[in-house]
Amino acid sequence: MEWRHNGRGSVLKPAKIIVRPAYRHEWEDAMALAWRTFMRFEAKDYTPQGIGSFQDFVTDTILHRMFVMGAYQLFGAYDGKQMVGMISLRNETHISLLFVEERYHKMGIGRQLIEYVCSYVFKEEGHHYVTVNAAPYAIGFYHHIGFQDTDVEQVNDGIRFTPMKRIINRF
C-alpha cells in the first residue's frame, strides 16, 4: 500500500476514489468545489470580469436545469461519501469544468475523471474525441494526459483559455 503526500509535508491515507455520475442533490457541492478551487488556483490569472463570468457560470440556474434534464452531465470523484473532484460535460464531447479539492491534488484524481469521461464519451455517446478550453493553470496537466492545442490562447468575457482536443482510440 502506497502512502501519498499532500505536498505540504502531511501524509494522507491512500484513498479509494470512486468516480460516478453525480446525483441531483450533489449539484451545489460540485459547484462550490469548482468555485473554491477556481479562487484558490486560477483567479490570479483572470481579470475581475473573468472572475465574475466564472461565478455567473457556476451559479447559473439554466445550467442547473440542463443538468436536471440530462443535457449537461456531471460526474464526481468520491472519497467515501465526500465529493473530492468533479468534471462536467456539455454537448456530448466538451469538458466544461474539471476541479479537484486542493488536498487531493497530485493523487491522479484529475486523470481518473478525464479517463472516466473519455470512456463515457466513447461508449455511451459514440464519439472518438473530447475537447476542453484549458485554463492557463491547467495547460500542463492537459498536455501531460494527451490533449493537444487546437488554437492559440483566447479570451471570452474575461475568461482565458486554450482550446484543446484529445483523440479517444479505444476503451
GROMACS .gro file of N, CA and C in nm:
model
  513
    1MET      N    1   0.084  -0.118   0.000
    1MET     CA    2   0.000   0.000   0.000
    1MET      C    3   0.088   0.123   0.000
    2GLU      N    4   0.060   0.215  -0.089
    2GLU     CA    5   0.140   0.336  -0.103
    2GLU      C    6   0.075   0.451  -0.027
    3TRP      N    7   0.155   0.518   0.056
    3TRP     CA    8   0.108   0.638   0.125
    3TRP      C    9   0.141   0.758   0.040
    4ARG      N   10   0.053   0.850   0.032
    4ARG     CA   11   0.075   0.967  -0.052
    4ARG      C   12   0.091   1.091   0.034
    5HIS      N   13   0.170   1.183  -0.018
    5HIS     CA   14   0.191   1.312   0.049
    5HIS      C   15   0.107   1.418  -0.020
    6ASN      N   16   0.061   1.512   0.059
    6ASN     CA   17  -0.023   1.618   0.000
    6ASN      C   18   0.058   1.739  -0.045
    7GLY      N   19   0.190   1.729  -0.045
    7GLY     CA   20   0.274   1.839  -0.091
    7GLY      C   21   0.306   1.941   0.015
    8ARG      N   22   0.250   1.928   0.133
    8ARG     CA   23   0.277   2.022   0.242
    8ARG      C   24   0.334   1.950   0.363
    9GLY      N   25   0.391   1.831   0.339
    9GLY     CA   26   0.455   1.759   0.447
    9GLY      C   27   0.365   1.661   0.520
   10SER      N   28   0.235   1.671   0.503
   10SER     CA   29   0.143   1.580   0.570
   10SER      C   30   0.124   1.455   0.486
   11VAL      N   31   0.108   1.344   0.555
   11VAL     CA   32   0.083   1.219   0.485
   11VAL      C   33  -0.066   1.191   0.489
   12LEU      N   34  -0.123   1.162   0.374
   12LEU     CA   35  -0.263   1.125   0.365
   12LEU      C   36  -0.274   0.976   0.350
   13LYS      N   37  -0.376   0.917   0.410
   13LYS     CA   38  -0.403   0.777   0.386
   13LYS      C   39  -0.435   0.758   0.240
   14PRO      N   40  -0.399   0.643   0.185
   14PRO     CA   41  -0.437   0.621   0.045
   14PRO      C   42  -0.589   0.619   0.034
   15ALA      N   43  -0.637   0.689  -0.064
   15ALA     CA   44  -0.781   0.699  -0.082
   15ALA      C   45  -0.827   0.603  -0.190
   16LYS      N   46  -0.940   0.541  -0.165
   16LYS     CA   47  -1.005   0.463  -0.270
   16LYS      C   48  -1.109   0.555  -0.330
   17ILE      N   49  -1.075   0.611  -0.441
   17ILE     CA   50  -1.161   0.710  -0.505
   17ILE      C   51  -1.254   0.639  -0.603
   18ILE      N   52  -1.380   0.671  -0.592
   18ILE     CA   53  -1.482   0.618  -0.683
   18ILE      C   54  -1.529   0.734  -0.771
   19VAL      N   55  -1.535   0.712  -0.902
   19VAL     CA   56  -1.588   0.812  -0.995
   19VAL      C   57  -1.723   0.759  -1.045
   20ARG      N   58  -1.823   0.846  -1.041
   20ARG     CA   59  -1.958   0.807  -1.083
   20ARG      C   60  -2.036   0.931  -1.122
   21PRO      N   61  -2.149   0.912  -1.192
   21PRO     CA   62  -2.235   1.027  -1.219
   21PRO      C   63  -2.282   1.090  -1.087
   22ALA      N   64  -2.291   1.220  -1.085
   22ALA     CA   65  -2.338   1.290  -0.965
   22ALA      C   66  -2.490   1.286  -0.959
   23TYR      N   67  -2.541   1.283  -0.838
   23TYR     CA   68  -2.685   1.287  -0.815
   23TYR      C   69  -2.732   1.432  -0.812
   24ARG      N   70  -2.861   1.450  -0.832
   24ARG     CA   71  -2.917   1.586  -0.836
   24ARG      C   72  -2.884   1.666  -0.711
   25HIS      N   73  -2.892   1.602  -0.594
   25HIS     CA   74  -2.867   1.675  -0.470
   25HIS      C   75  -2.719   1.712  -0.451
   26GLU      N   76  -2.631   1.666  -0.539
   26GLU     CA   77  -2.487   1.696  -0.527
   26GLU      C   78  -2.443   1.815  -0.612
   27TRP      N   79  -2.535   1.874  -0.686
   27TRP     CA   80  -2.503   1.987  -0.773
   27TRP      C   81  -2.437   2.101  -0.697
   28GLU      N   82  -2.499   2.143  -0.588
   28GLU     CA   83  -2.446   2.257  -0.512
   28GLU      C   84  -2.306   2.229  -0.459
   29ASP      N   85  -2.282   2.107  -0.410
   29ASP     CA   86  -2.148   2.070  -0.362
   29ASP      C   87  -2.046   2.079  -0.475
   30ALA      N   88  -2.084   2.031  -0.593
   30ALA     CA   89  -1.992   2.033  -0.707
   30ALA      C   90  -1.958   2.175  -0.748
   31MET      N   91  -2.058   2.261  -0.755
   31MET     CA   92  -2.033   2.399  -0.796
   31MET      C   93  -1.954   2.476  -0.689
   32ALA      N   94  -1.977   2.443  -0.563
   32ALA     CA   95  -1.899   2.505  -0.455
   32ALA      C   96  -1.753   2.460  -0.463
   33LEU      N   97  -1.732   2.334  -0.492
   33LEU     CA   98  -1.596   2.281  -0.509
   33LEU      C   99  -1.528   2.353  -0.626
   34ALA      N  100  -1.598   2.368  -0.737
   34ALA     CA  101  -1.542   2.438  -0.853
   34ALA      C  102  -1.505   2.582  -0.817
   35TRP      N  103  -1.593   2.652  -0.748
   35TRP     CA  104  -1.568   2.791  -0.712
   35TRP      C  105  -1.449   2.804  -0.617
   36ARG      N  106  -1.445   2.720  -0.511
   36ARG     CA  107  -1.333   2.724  -0.416
   36ARG      C  108  -1.200   2.701  -0.486
   37THR      N  109  -1.196   2.601  -0.570
   37THR     CA  110  -1.071   2.564  -0.636
   37THR      C  111  -1.031   2.669  -0.739
   38PHE      N  112  -1.128   2.721  -0.811
   38PHE     CA  113  -1.101   2.830  -0.905
   38PHE      C  114  -1.039   2.949  -0.832
   39MET      N  115  -1.099   2.990  -0.722
   39MET     CA  116  -1.048   3.105  -0.648
   39MET      C  117  -0.909   3.080  -0.592
   40ARG      N  118  -0.881   2.959  -0.550
   40ARG     CA  119  -0.751   2.927  -0.491
   40ARG      C  120  -0.640   2.920  -0.596
   41PHE      N  121  -0.668   2.862  -0.713
   41PHE     CA  122  -0.562   2.834  -0.808
   41PHE      C  123  -0.568   2.913  -0.939
   42GLU      N  124  -0.685   2.957  -0.981
   42GLU     CA  125  -0.697   3.013  -1.113
   42GLU      C  126  -0.729   3.162  -1.117
   43ALA      N  127  -0.797   3.213  -1.018
   43ALA     CA  128  -0.844   3.352  -1.021
   43ALA      C  129  -0.731   3.451  -1.044
   44LYS      N  130  -0.612   3.421  -0.998
   44LYS     CA  131  -0.498   3.512  -1.015
   44LYS      C  132  -0.465   3.537  -1.162
   45ASP      N  133  -0.506   3.444  -1.250
   45ASP     CA  134  -0.480   3.457  -1.394
   45ASP      C  135  -0.590   3.533  -1.468
   46TYR      N  136  -0.691   3.581  -1.395
   46TYR     CA  137  -0.808   3.643  -1.458
   46TYR      C  138  -0.830   3.785  -1.410
   47THR      N  139  -0.898   3.860  -1.493
   47THR     CA  140  -0.941   3.996  -1.457
   47THR      C  141  -1.065   3.984  -1.368
   48PRO      N  142  -1.104   4.093  -1.303
   48PRO     CA  143  -1.231   4.089  -1.228
   48PRO      C  144  -1.350   4.047  -1.316
   49GLN      N  145  -1.349   4.088  -1.443
   49GLN     CA  146  -1.456   4.046  -1.534
   49GLN      C  147  -1.456   3.894  -1.551
   50GLY      N  148  -1.338   3.834  -1.568
   50GLY     CA  149  -1.327   3.689  -1.583
   50GLY      C  150  -1.374   3.615  -1.460
   51ILE      N  151  -1.338   3.666  -1.343
   51ILE     CA  152  -1.381   3.603  -1.218
   51ILE      C  153  -1.533   3.611  -1.206
   52GLY      N  154  -1.589   3.726  -1.240
   52GLY     CA  155  -1.734   3.742  -1.238
   52GLY      C  156  -1.804   3.649  -1.337
   53SER      N  157  -1.745   3.634  -1.455
   53SER     CA  158  -1.803   3.544  -1.556
   53SER      C  159  -1.802   3.401  -1.507
   54PHE      N  160  -1.693   3.361  -1.442
   54PHE     CA  161  -1.687   3.224  -1.390
   54PHE      C  162  -1.792   3.205  -1.280
   55GLN      N  163  -1.803   3.301  -1.191
   55GLN     CA  164  -1.903   3.291  -1.084
   55GLN      C  165  -2.044   3.284  -1.142
   56ASP      N  166  -2.072   3.364  -1.243
   56ASP     CA  167  -2.202   3.358  -1.308
   56ASP      C  168  -2.228   3.219  -1.367
   57PHE      N  169  -2.125   3.158  -1.425
   57PHE     CA  170  -2.140   3.026  -1.487
   57PHE      C  171  -2.175   2.920  -1.382
   58VAL      N  172  -2.103   2.917  -1.270
   58VAL     CA  173  -2.127   2.810  -1.172
   58VAL      C  174  -2.251   2.834  -1.087
   59THR      N  175  -2.312   2.951  -1.099
   59THR     CA  176  -2.436   2.978  -1.026
   59THR      C  177  -2.556   2.992  -1.120
   60ASP      N  178  -2.538   2.960  -1.246
   60ASP     CA  179  -2.642   2.976  -1.347
   60ASP      C  180  -2.756   2.875  -1.327
   61THR      N  181  -2.877   2.926  -1.309
   61THR     CA  182  -2.992   2.837  -1.289
   61THR      C  183  -3.028   2.761  -1.416
   62ILE      N  184  -3.001   2.819  -1.532
   62ILE     CA  185  -3.030   2.748  -1.657
   62ILE      C  186  -2.938   2.628  -1.670
   63LEU      N  187  -2.811   2.644  -1.634
   63LEU     CA  188  -2.716   2.531  -1.637
   63LEU      C  189  -2.764   2.421  -1.543
   64HIS      N  190  -2.812   2.459  -1.426
   64HIS     CA  191  -2.864   2.361  -1.331
   64HIS      C  192  -2.983   2.287  -1.390
   65ARG      N  193  -3.073   2.359  -1.455
   65ARG     CA  194  -3.188   2.293  -1.518
   65ARG      C  195  -3.144   2.197  -1.628
   66MET      N  196  -3.042   2.236  -1.704
   66MET     CA  197  -2.989   2.147  -1.809
   66MET      C  198  -2.936   2.017  -1.746
   67PHE      N  199  -2.869   2.030  -1.631
   67PHE     CA  200  -2.819   1.912  -1.558
   67PHE      C  201  -2.936   1.824  -1.514
   68VAL      N  202  -3.038   1.883  -1.456
   68VAL     CA  203  -3.154   1.807  -1.409
   68VAL      C  204  -3.222   1.734  -1.526
   69MET      N  205  -3.226   1.798  -1.643
   69MET     CA  206  -3.290   1.737  -1.760
   69MET      C  207  -3.199   1.638  -1.833
   70GLY      N  208  -3.073   1.628  -1.793
   70GLY     CA  209  -2.981   1.534  -1.855
   70GLY      C  210  -2.905   1.588  -1.975
   71ALA      N  211  -2.916   1.717  -2.000
   71ALA     CA  212  -2.847   1.777  -2.114
   71ALA      C  213  -2.707   1.826  -2.078
   72TYR      N  214  -2.672   1.822  -1.952
   72TYR     CA  215  -2.540   1.865  -1.903
   72TYR      C  216  -2.498   1.761  -1.800
   73GLN      N  217  -2.399   1.680  -1.833
   73GLN     CA  218  -2.359   1.572  -1.743
   73GLN      C  219  -2.259   1.622  -1.638
   74LEU      N  220  -2.272   1.568  -1.519
   74LEU     CA  221  -2.182   1.599  -1.409
   74LEU      C  222  -2.141   1.467  -1.345
   75PHE      N  223  -2.010   1.452  -1.326
   75PHE     CA  224  -1.955   1.331  -1.265
   75PHE      C  225  -1.869   1.375  -1.147
   76GLY      N  226  -1.867   1.293  -1.044
   76GLY     CA  227  -1.789   1.326  -0.926
   76GLY      C  228  -1.689   1.217  -0.892
   77ALA      N  229  -1.583   1.258  -0.823
   77ALA     CA  230  -1.486   1.166  -0.765
   77ALA      C  231  -1.510   1.172  -0.614
   78TYR      N  232  -1.527   1.055  -0.554
   78TYR     CA  233  -1.567   1.049  -0.413
   78TYR      C  234  -1.467   0.970  -0.331
   79ASP      N  235  -1.434   1.026  -0.216
   79ASP     CA  236  -1.358   0.957  -0.113
   79ASP      C  237  -1.462   0.928  -0.005
   80GLY      N  238  -1.512   0.804  -0.006
   80GLY     CA  239  -1.626   0.772   0.078
   80GLY      C  240  -1.746   0.846   0.024
   81LYS      N  241  -1.812   0.923   0.110
   81LYS     CA  242  -1.930   1.000   0.068
   81LYS      C  243  -1.895   1.142   0.027
   82GLN      N  244  -1.769   1.182   0.044
   82GLN     CA  245  -1.729   1.320   0.016
   82GLN      C  246  -1.685   1.336  -0.129
   83MET      N  247  -1.745   1.433  -0.198
   83MET     CA  248  -1.701   1.468  -0.333
   83MET      C  249  -1.569   1.542  -0.321
   84VAL      N  250  -1.465   1.488  -0.387
   84VAL     CA  251  -1.332   1.550  -0.381
   84VAL      C  252  -1.286   1.599  -0.518
   85GLY      N  253  -1.366   1.568  -0.619
   85GLY     CA  254  -1.335   1.615  -0.754
   85GLY      C  255  -1.462   1.612  -0.837
   86MET      N  256  -1.462   1.690  -0.944
   86MET     CA  257  -1.580   1.693  -1.031
   86MET      C  258  -1.538   1.727  -1.172
   87ILE      N  259  -1.617   1.678  -1.266
   87ILE     CA  260  -1.597   1.708  -1.407
   87ILE      C  261  -1.736   1.716  -1.471
   88SER      N  262  -1.752   1.808  -1.564
   88SER     CA  263  -1.881   1.819  -1.632
   88SER      C  264  -1.860   1.814  -1.783
   89LEU      N  265  -1.966   1.775  -1.850
   89LEU     CA  266  -1.961   1.752  -1.994
   89LEU      C  267  -2.083   1.817  -2.059
   90ARG      N  268  -2.058   1.894  -2.164
   90ARG     CA  269  -2.170   1.952  -2.239
   90ARG      C  270  -2.156   1.916  -2.386
   91ASN      N  271  -2.266   1.915  -2.455
   91ASN     CA  272  -2.268   1.883  -2.598
   91ASN      C  273  -2.199   1.750  -2.629
   92GLU      N  274  -2.211   1.655  -2.540
   92GLU     CA  275  -2.163   1.517  -2.554
   92GLU      C  276  -2.012   1.500  -2.555
   93THR      N  277  -1.935   1.604  -2.589
   93THR     CA  278  -1.790   1.586  -2.604
   93THR      C  279  -1.704   1.694  -2.540
   94HIS      N  280  -1.764   1.798  -2.485
   94HIS     CA  281  -1.683   1.910  -2.435
   94HIS      C  282  -1.677   1.910  -2.282
   95ILE      N  283  -1.556   1.900  -2.231
   95ILE     CA  284  -1.535   1.908  -2.086
   95ILE      C  285  -1.550   2.055  -2.047
   96SER      N  286  -1.646   2.080  -1.961
   96SER     CA  287  -1.681   2.216  -1.926
   96SER      C  288  -1.612   2.261  -1.797
   97LEU      N  289  -1.607   2.176  -1.698
   97LEU     CA  290  -1.543   2.205  -1.570
   97LEU      C  291  -1.466   2.081  -1.525
   98LEU      N  292  -1.350   2.102  -1.466
   98LEU     CA  293  -1.273   1.994  -1.402
   98LEU      C  294  -1.201   2.055  -1.284
   99PHE      N  295  -1.236   2.009  -1.165
   99PHE     CA  296  -1.174   2.061  -1.044
   99PHE      C  297  -1.156   1.949  -0.942
  100VAL      N  298  -1.047   1.955  -0.867
  100VAL     CA  299  -1.017   1.859  -0.761
  100VAL      C  300  -0.982   1.940  -0.636
  101GLU      N  301  -1.037   1.897  -0.522
  101GLU     CA  302  -1.006   1.964  -0.394
  101GLU      C  303  -0.855   1.971  -0.374
  102GLU      N  304  -0.809   2.082  -0.319
  102GLU     CA  305  -0.665   2.106  -0.303
  102GLU      C  306  -0.592   1.991  -0.234
  103ARG      N  307  -0.645   1.941  -0.126
  103ARG     CA  308  -0.571   1.838  -0.053
  103ARG      C  309  -0.566   1.704  -0.125
  104TYR      N  310  -0.637   1.693  -0.237
  104TYR     CA  311  -0.636   1.571  -0.319
  104TYR      C  312  -0.558   1.590  -0.449
  105HIS      N  313  -0.493   1.706  -0.465
  105HIS     CA  314  -0.411   1.728  -0.584
  105HIS      C  315  -0.294   1.631  -0.586
  106LYS      N  316  -0.247   1.601  -0.704
  106LYS     CA  317  -0.130   1.515  -0.729
  106LYS      C  318  -0.153   1.371  -0.686
  107MET      N  319  -0.278   1.327  -0.685
  107MET     CA  320  -0.311   1.189  -0.649
  107MET      C  321  -0.373   1.113  -0.767
  108GLY      N  322  -0.375   1.175  -0.884
  108GLY     CA  323  -0.429   1.109  -1.002
  108GLY      C  324  -0.579   1.120  -1.019
  109ILE      N  325  -0.643   1.201  -0.937
  109ILE     CA  326  -0.790   1.211  -0.943
  109ILE      C  327  -0.835   1.285  -1.069
  110GLY      N  328  -0.765   1.390  -1.107
  110GLY     CA  329  -0.798   1.460  -1.231
  110GLY      C  330  -0.788   1.366  -1.351
  111ARG      N  331  -0.683   1.287  -1.353
  111ARG     CA  332  -0.666   1.190  -1.461
  111ARG      C  333  -0.780   1.087  -1.459
  112GLN      N  334  -0.817   1.040  -1.339
  112GLN     CA  335  -0.928   0.944  -1.327
  112GLN      C  336  -1.057   1.002  -1.383
  113LEU      N  337  -1.084   1.127  -1.350
  113LEU     CA  338  -1.205   1.193  -1.401
  113LEU      C  339  -1.202   1.203  -1.553
  114ILE      N  340  -1.088   1.241  -1.609
  114ILE     CA  341  -1.075   1.250  -1.755
  114ILE      C  342  -1.096   1.113  -1.818
  115GLU      N  343  -1.033   1.011  -1.763
  115GLU     CA  344  -1.046   0.877  -1.821
  115GLU      C  345  -1.190   0.828  -1.813
  116TYR      N  346  -1.258   0.856  -1.704
  116TYR     CA  347  -1.398   0.818  -1.690
  116TYR      C  348  -1.483   0.885  -1.798
  117VAL      N  349  -1.463   1.016  -1.816
  117VAL     CA  350  -1.539   1.089  -1.916
  117VAL      C  351  -1.505   1.041  -2.058
  118CYS      N  352  -1.378   1.014  -2.085
  118CYS     CA  353  -1.340   0.963  -2.218
  118CYS      C  354  -1.409   0.830  -2.245
  119SER      N  355  -1.412   0.743  -2.147
  119SER     CA  356  -1.480   0.614  -2.162
  119SER      C  357  -1.629   0.636  -2.188
  120TYR      N  358  -1.690   0.726  -2.112
  120TYR     CA  359  -1.831   0.758  -2.127
  120TYR      C  360  -1.860   0.812  -2.268
  121VAL      N  361  -1.779   0.906  -2.313
  121VAL     CA  362  -1.799   0.968  -2.444
  121VAL      C  363  -1.784   0.862  -2.554
  122PHE      N  364  -1.686   0.774  -2.540
  122PHE     CA  365  -1.661   0.671  -2.641
  122PHE      C  366  -1.772   0.566  -2.643
  123LYS      N  367  -1.806   0.513  -2.525
  123LYS     CA  368  -1.901   0.402  -2.517
  123LYS      C  369  -2.047   0.446  -2.524
  124GLU      N  370  -2.081   0.553  -2.456
  124GLU     CA  371  -2.221   0.595  -2.445
  124GLU      C  372  -2.264   0.695  -2.552
  125GLU      N  373  -2.174   0.783  -2.591
  125GLU     CA  374  -2.209   0.886  -2.688
  125GLU      C  375  -2.160   0.852  -2.828
  126GLY      N  376  -2.065   0.757  -2.840
  126GLY     CA  377  -2.017   0.712  -2.970
  126GLY      C  378  -1.920   0.807  -3.040
  127HIS      N  379  -1.853   0.892  -2.962
  127HIS     CA  380  -1.757   0.986  -3.020
  127HIS      C  381  -1.615   0.940  -2.991
  128HIS      N  382  -1.522   0.985  -3.074
  128HIS     CA  383  -1.382   0.945  -3.063
  128HIS      C  384  -1.291   1.060  -3.022
  129TYR      N  385  -1.347   1.159  -2.956
  129TYR     CA  386  -1.267   1.272  -2.910
  129TYR      C  387  -1.340   1.346  -2.799
  130VAL      N  388  -1.264   1.420  -2.720
  130VAL     CA  389  -1.319   1.517  -2.625
  130VAL      C  390  -1.243   1.647  -2.644
  131THR      N  391  -1.309   1.757  -2.612
  131THR     CA  392  -1.246   1.889  -2.620
  131THR      C  393  -1.252   1.956  -2.483
  132VAL      N  394  -1.169   2.057  -2.466
  132VAL     CA  395  -1.169   2.136  -2.344
  132VAL      C  396  -1.113   2.273  -2.376
  133ASN      N  397  -1.159   2.373  -2.306
  133ASN     CA  398  -1.098   2.506  -2.310
  133ASN      C  399  -1.016   2.518  -2.182
  134ALA      N  400  -0.887   2.488  -2.193
  134ALA     CA  401  -0.800   2.477  -2.076
  134ALA      C  402  -0.762   2.613  -2.019
  135ALA      N  403  -0.781   2.627  -1.890
  135ALA     CA  404  -0.736   2.746  -1.818
  135ALA      C  405  -0.583   2.747  -1.815
  136PRO      N  406  -0.523   2.865  -1.804
  136PRO     CA  407  -0.377   2.872  -1.801
  136PRO      C  408  -0.315   2.779  -1.695
  137TYR      N  409  -0.378   2.770  -1.579
  137TYR     CA  410  -0.326   2.686  -1.470
  137TYR      C  411  -0.322   2.538  -1.510
  138ALA      N  412  -0.412   2.494  -1.598
  138ALA     CA  413  -0.428   2.352  -1.628
  138ALA      C  414  -0.364   2.305  -1.759
  139ILE      N  415  -0.303   2.394  -1.834
  139ILE     CA  416  -0.249   2.357  -1.965
  139ILE      C  417  -0.150   2.242  -1.956
  140GLY      N  418  -0.056   2.249  -1.864
  140GLY     CA  419   0.044   2.143  -1.848
  140GLY      C  420  -0.020   2.008  -1.816
  141PHE      N  421  -0.120   2.009  -1.730
  141PHE     CA  422  -0.192   1.886  -1.695
  141PHE      C  423  -0.255   1.825  -1.820
  142TYR      N  424  -0.327   1.905  -1.897
  142TYR     CA  425  -0.394   1.852  -2.015
  142TYR      C  426  -0.294   1.800  -2.118
  143HIS      N  427  -0.184   1.871  -2.139
  143HIS     CA  428  -0.082   1.821  -2.231
  143HIS      C  429  -0.028   1.686  -2.182
  144HIS      N  430  -0.005   1.675  -2.053
  144HIS     CA  431   0.050   1.553  -1.995
  144HIS      C  432  -0.040   1.431  -2.018
  145ILE      N  433  -0.170   1.452  -2.025
  145ILE     CA  434  -0.262   1.338  -2.041
  145ILE      C  435  -0.316   1.325  -2.184
  146GLY      N  436  -0.245   1.385  -2.280
  146GLY     CA  437  -0.275   1.356  -2.419
  146GLY      C  438  -0.356   1.457  -2.497
  147PHE      N  439  -0.385   1.571  -2.440
  147PHE     CA  440  -0.458   1.674  -2.514
  147PHE      C  441  -0.359   1.756  -2.597
  148GLN      N  442  -0.406   1.803  -2.711
  148GLN     CA  443  -0.324   1.888  -2.797
  148GLN      C  444  -0.399   2.018  -2.824
  149ASP      N  445  -0.324   2.127  -2.829
  149ASP     CA  446  -0.383   2.257  -2.860
  149ASP      C  447  -0.446   2.252  -2.999
  150THR      N  448  -0.562   2.313  -3.013
  150THR     CA  449  -0.624   2.326  -3.144
  150THR      C  450  -0.625   2.471  -3.191
  151ASP      N  451  -0.584   2.562  -3.102
  151ASP     CA  452  -0.577   2.704  -3.136
  151ASP      C  453  -0.491   2.772  -3.029
  152VAL      N  454  -0.466   2.899  -3.047
  152VAL     CA  455  -0.390   2.977  -2.950
  152VAL      C  456  -0.481   3.019  -2.835
  153GLU      N  457  -0.419   3.070  -2.728
  153GLU     CA  458  -0.498   3.118  -2.615
  153GLU      C  459  -0.596   3.225  -2.661
  154GLN      N  460  -0.715   3.220  -2.601
  154GLN     CA  461  -0.822   3.315  -2.633
  154GLN      C  462  -0.877   3.372  -2.503
  155VAL      N  463  -0.953   3.478  -2.516
  155VAL     CA  464  -1.020   3.539  -2.402
  155VAL      C  465  -1.165   3.566  -2.443
  156ASN      N  466  -1.258   3.520  -2.359
  156ASN     CA  467  -1.400   3.542  -2.385
  156ASN      C  468  -1.465   3.581  -2.253
  157ASP      N  469  -1.525   3.698  -2.246
  157ASP     CA  470  -1.585   3.751  -2.123
  157ASP      C  471  -1.486   3.750  -2.006
  158GLY      N  472  -1.359   3.776  -2.036
  158GLY     CA  473  -1.257   3.780  -1.932
  158GLY      C  474  -1.201   3.645  -1.894
  159ILE      N  475  -1.250   3.538  -1.954
  159ILE     CA  476  -1.203   3.402  -1.925
  159ILE      C  477  -1.093   3.367  -2.025
  160ARG      N  478  -0.972   3.338  -1.976
  160ARG     CA  479  -0.860   3.297  -2.061
  160ARG      C  480  -0.861   3.146  -2.076
  161PHE      N  481  -0.840   3.099  -2.199
  161PHE     CA  482  -0.837   2.955  -2.222
  161PHE      C  483  -0.765   2.922  -2.352
  162THR      N  484  -0.715   2.799  -2.357
  162THR     CA  485  -0.655   2.745  -2.479
  162THR      C  486  -0.741   2.628  -2.523
  163PRO      N  487  -0.801   2.633  -2.642
  163PRO     CA  488  -0.881   2.520  -2.691
  163PRO      C  489  -0.791   2.398  -2.715
  164MET      N  490  -0.838   2.282  -2.671
  164MET     CA  491  -0.763   2.158  -2.684
  164MET      C  492  -0.855   2.043  -2.720
  165LYS      N  493  -0.792   1.936  -2.770
  165LYS     CA  494  -0.867   1.817  -2.810
  165LYS      C  495  -0.782   1.694  -2.778
  166ARG      N  496  -0.852   1.587  -2.740
  166ARG     CA  497  -0.787   1.457  -2.719
  166ARG      C  498  -0.864   1.352  -2.799
  167ILE      N  499  -0.792   1.278  -2.880
  167ILE     CA  500  -0.849   1.169  -2.956
  167ILE      C  501  -0.865   1.048  -2.864
  168ILE      N  502  -0.979   0.980  -2.874
  168ILE     CA  503  -1.006   0.859  -2.797
  168ILE      C  504  -1.004   0.742  -2.896
  169ASN      N  505  -0.905   0.655  -2.882
  169ASN     CA  506  -0.890   0.542  -2.975
  169ASN      C  507  -0.966   0.419  -2.933
  170ARG      N  508  -0.974   0.396  -2.802
  170ARG     CA  509  -1.043   0.274  -2.755
  170ARG      C  510  -1.072   0.284  -2.608
  171PHE      N  511  -1.168   0.202  -2.564
  171PHE     CA  512  -1.199   0.183  -2.421
  171PHE      C  513  -1.261   0.051  -2.405
   0.00000   0.00000   0.00000
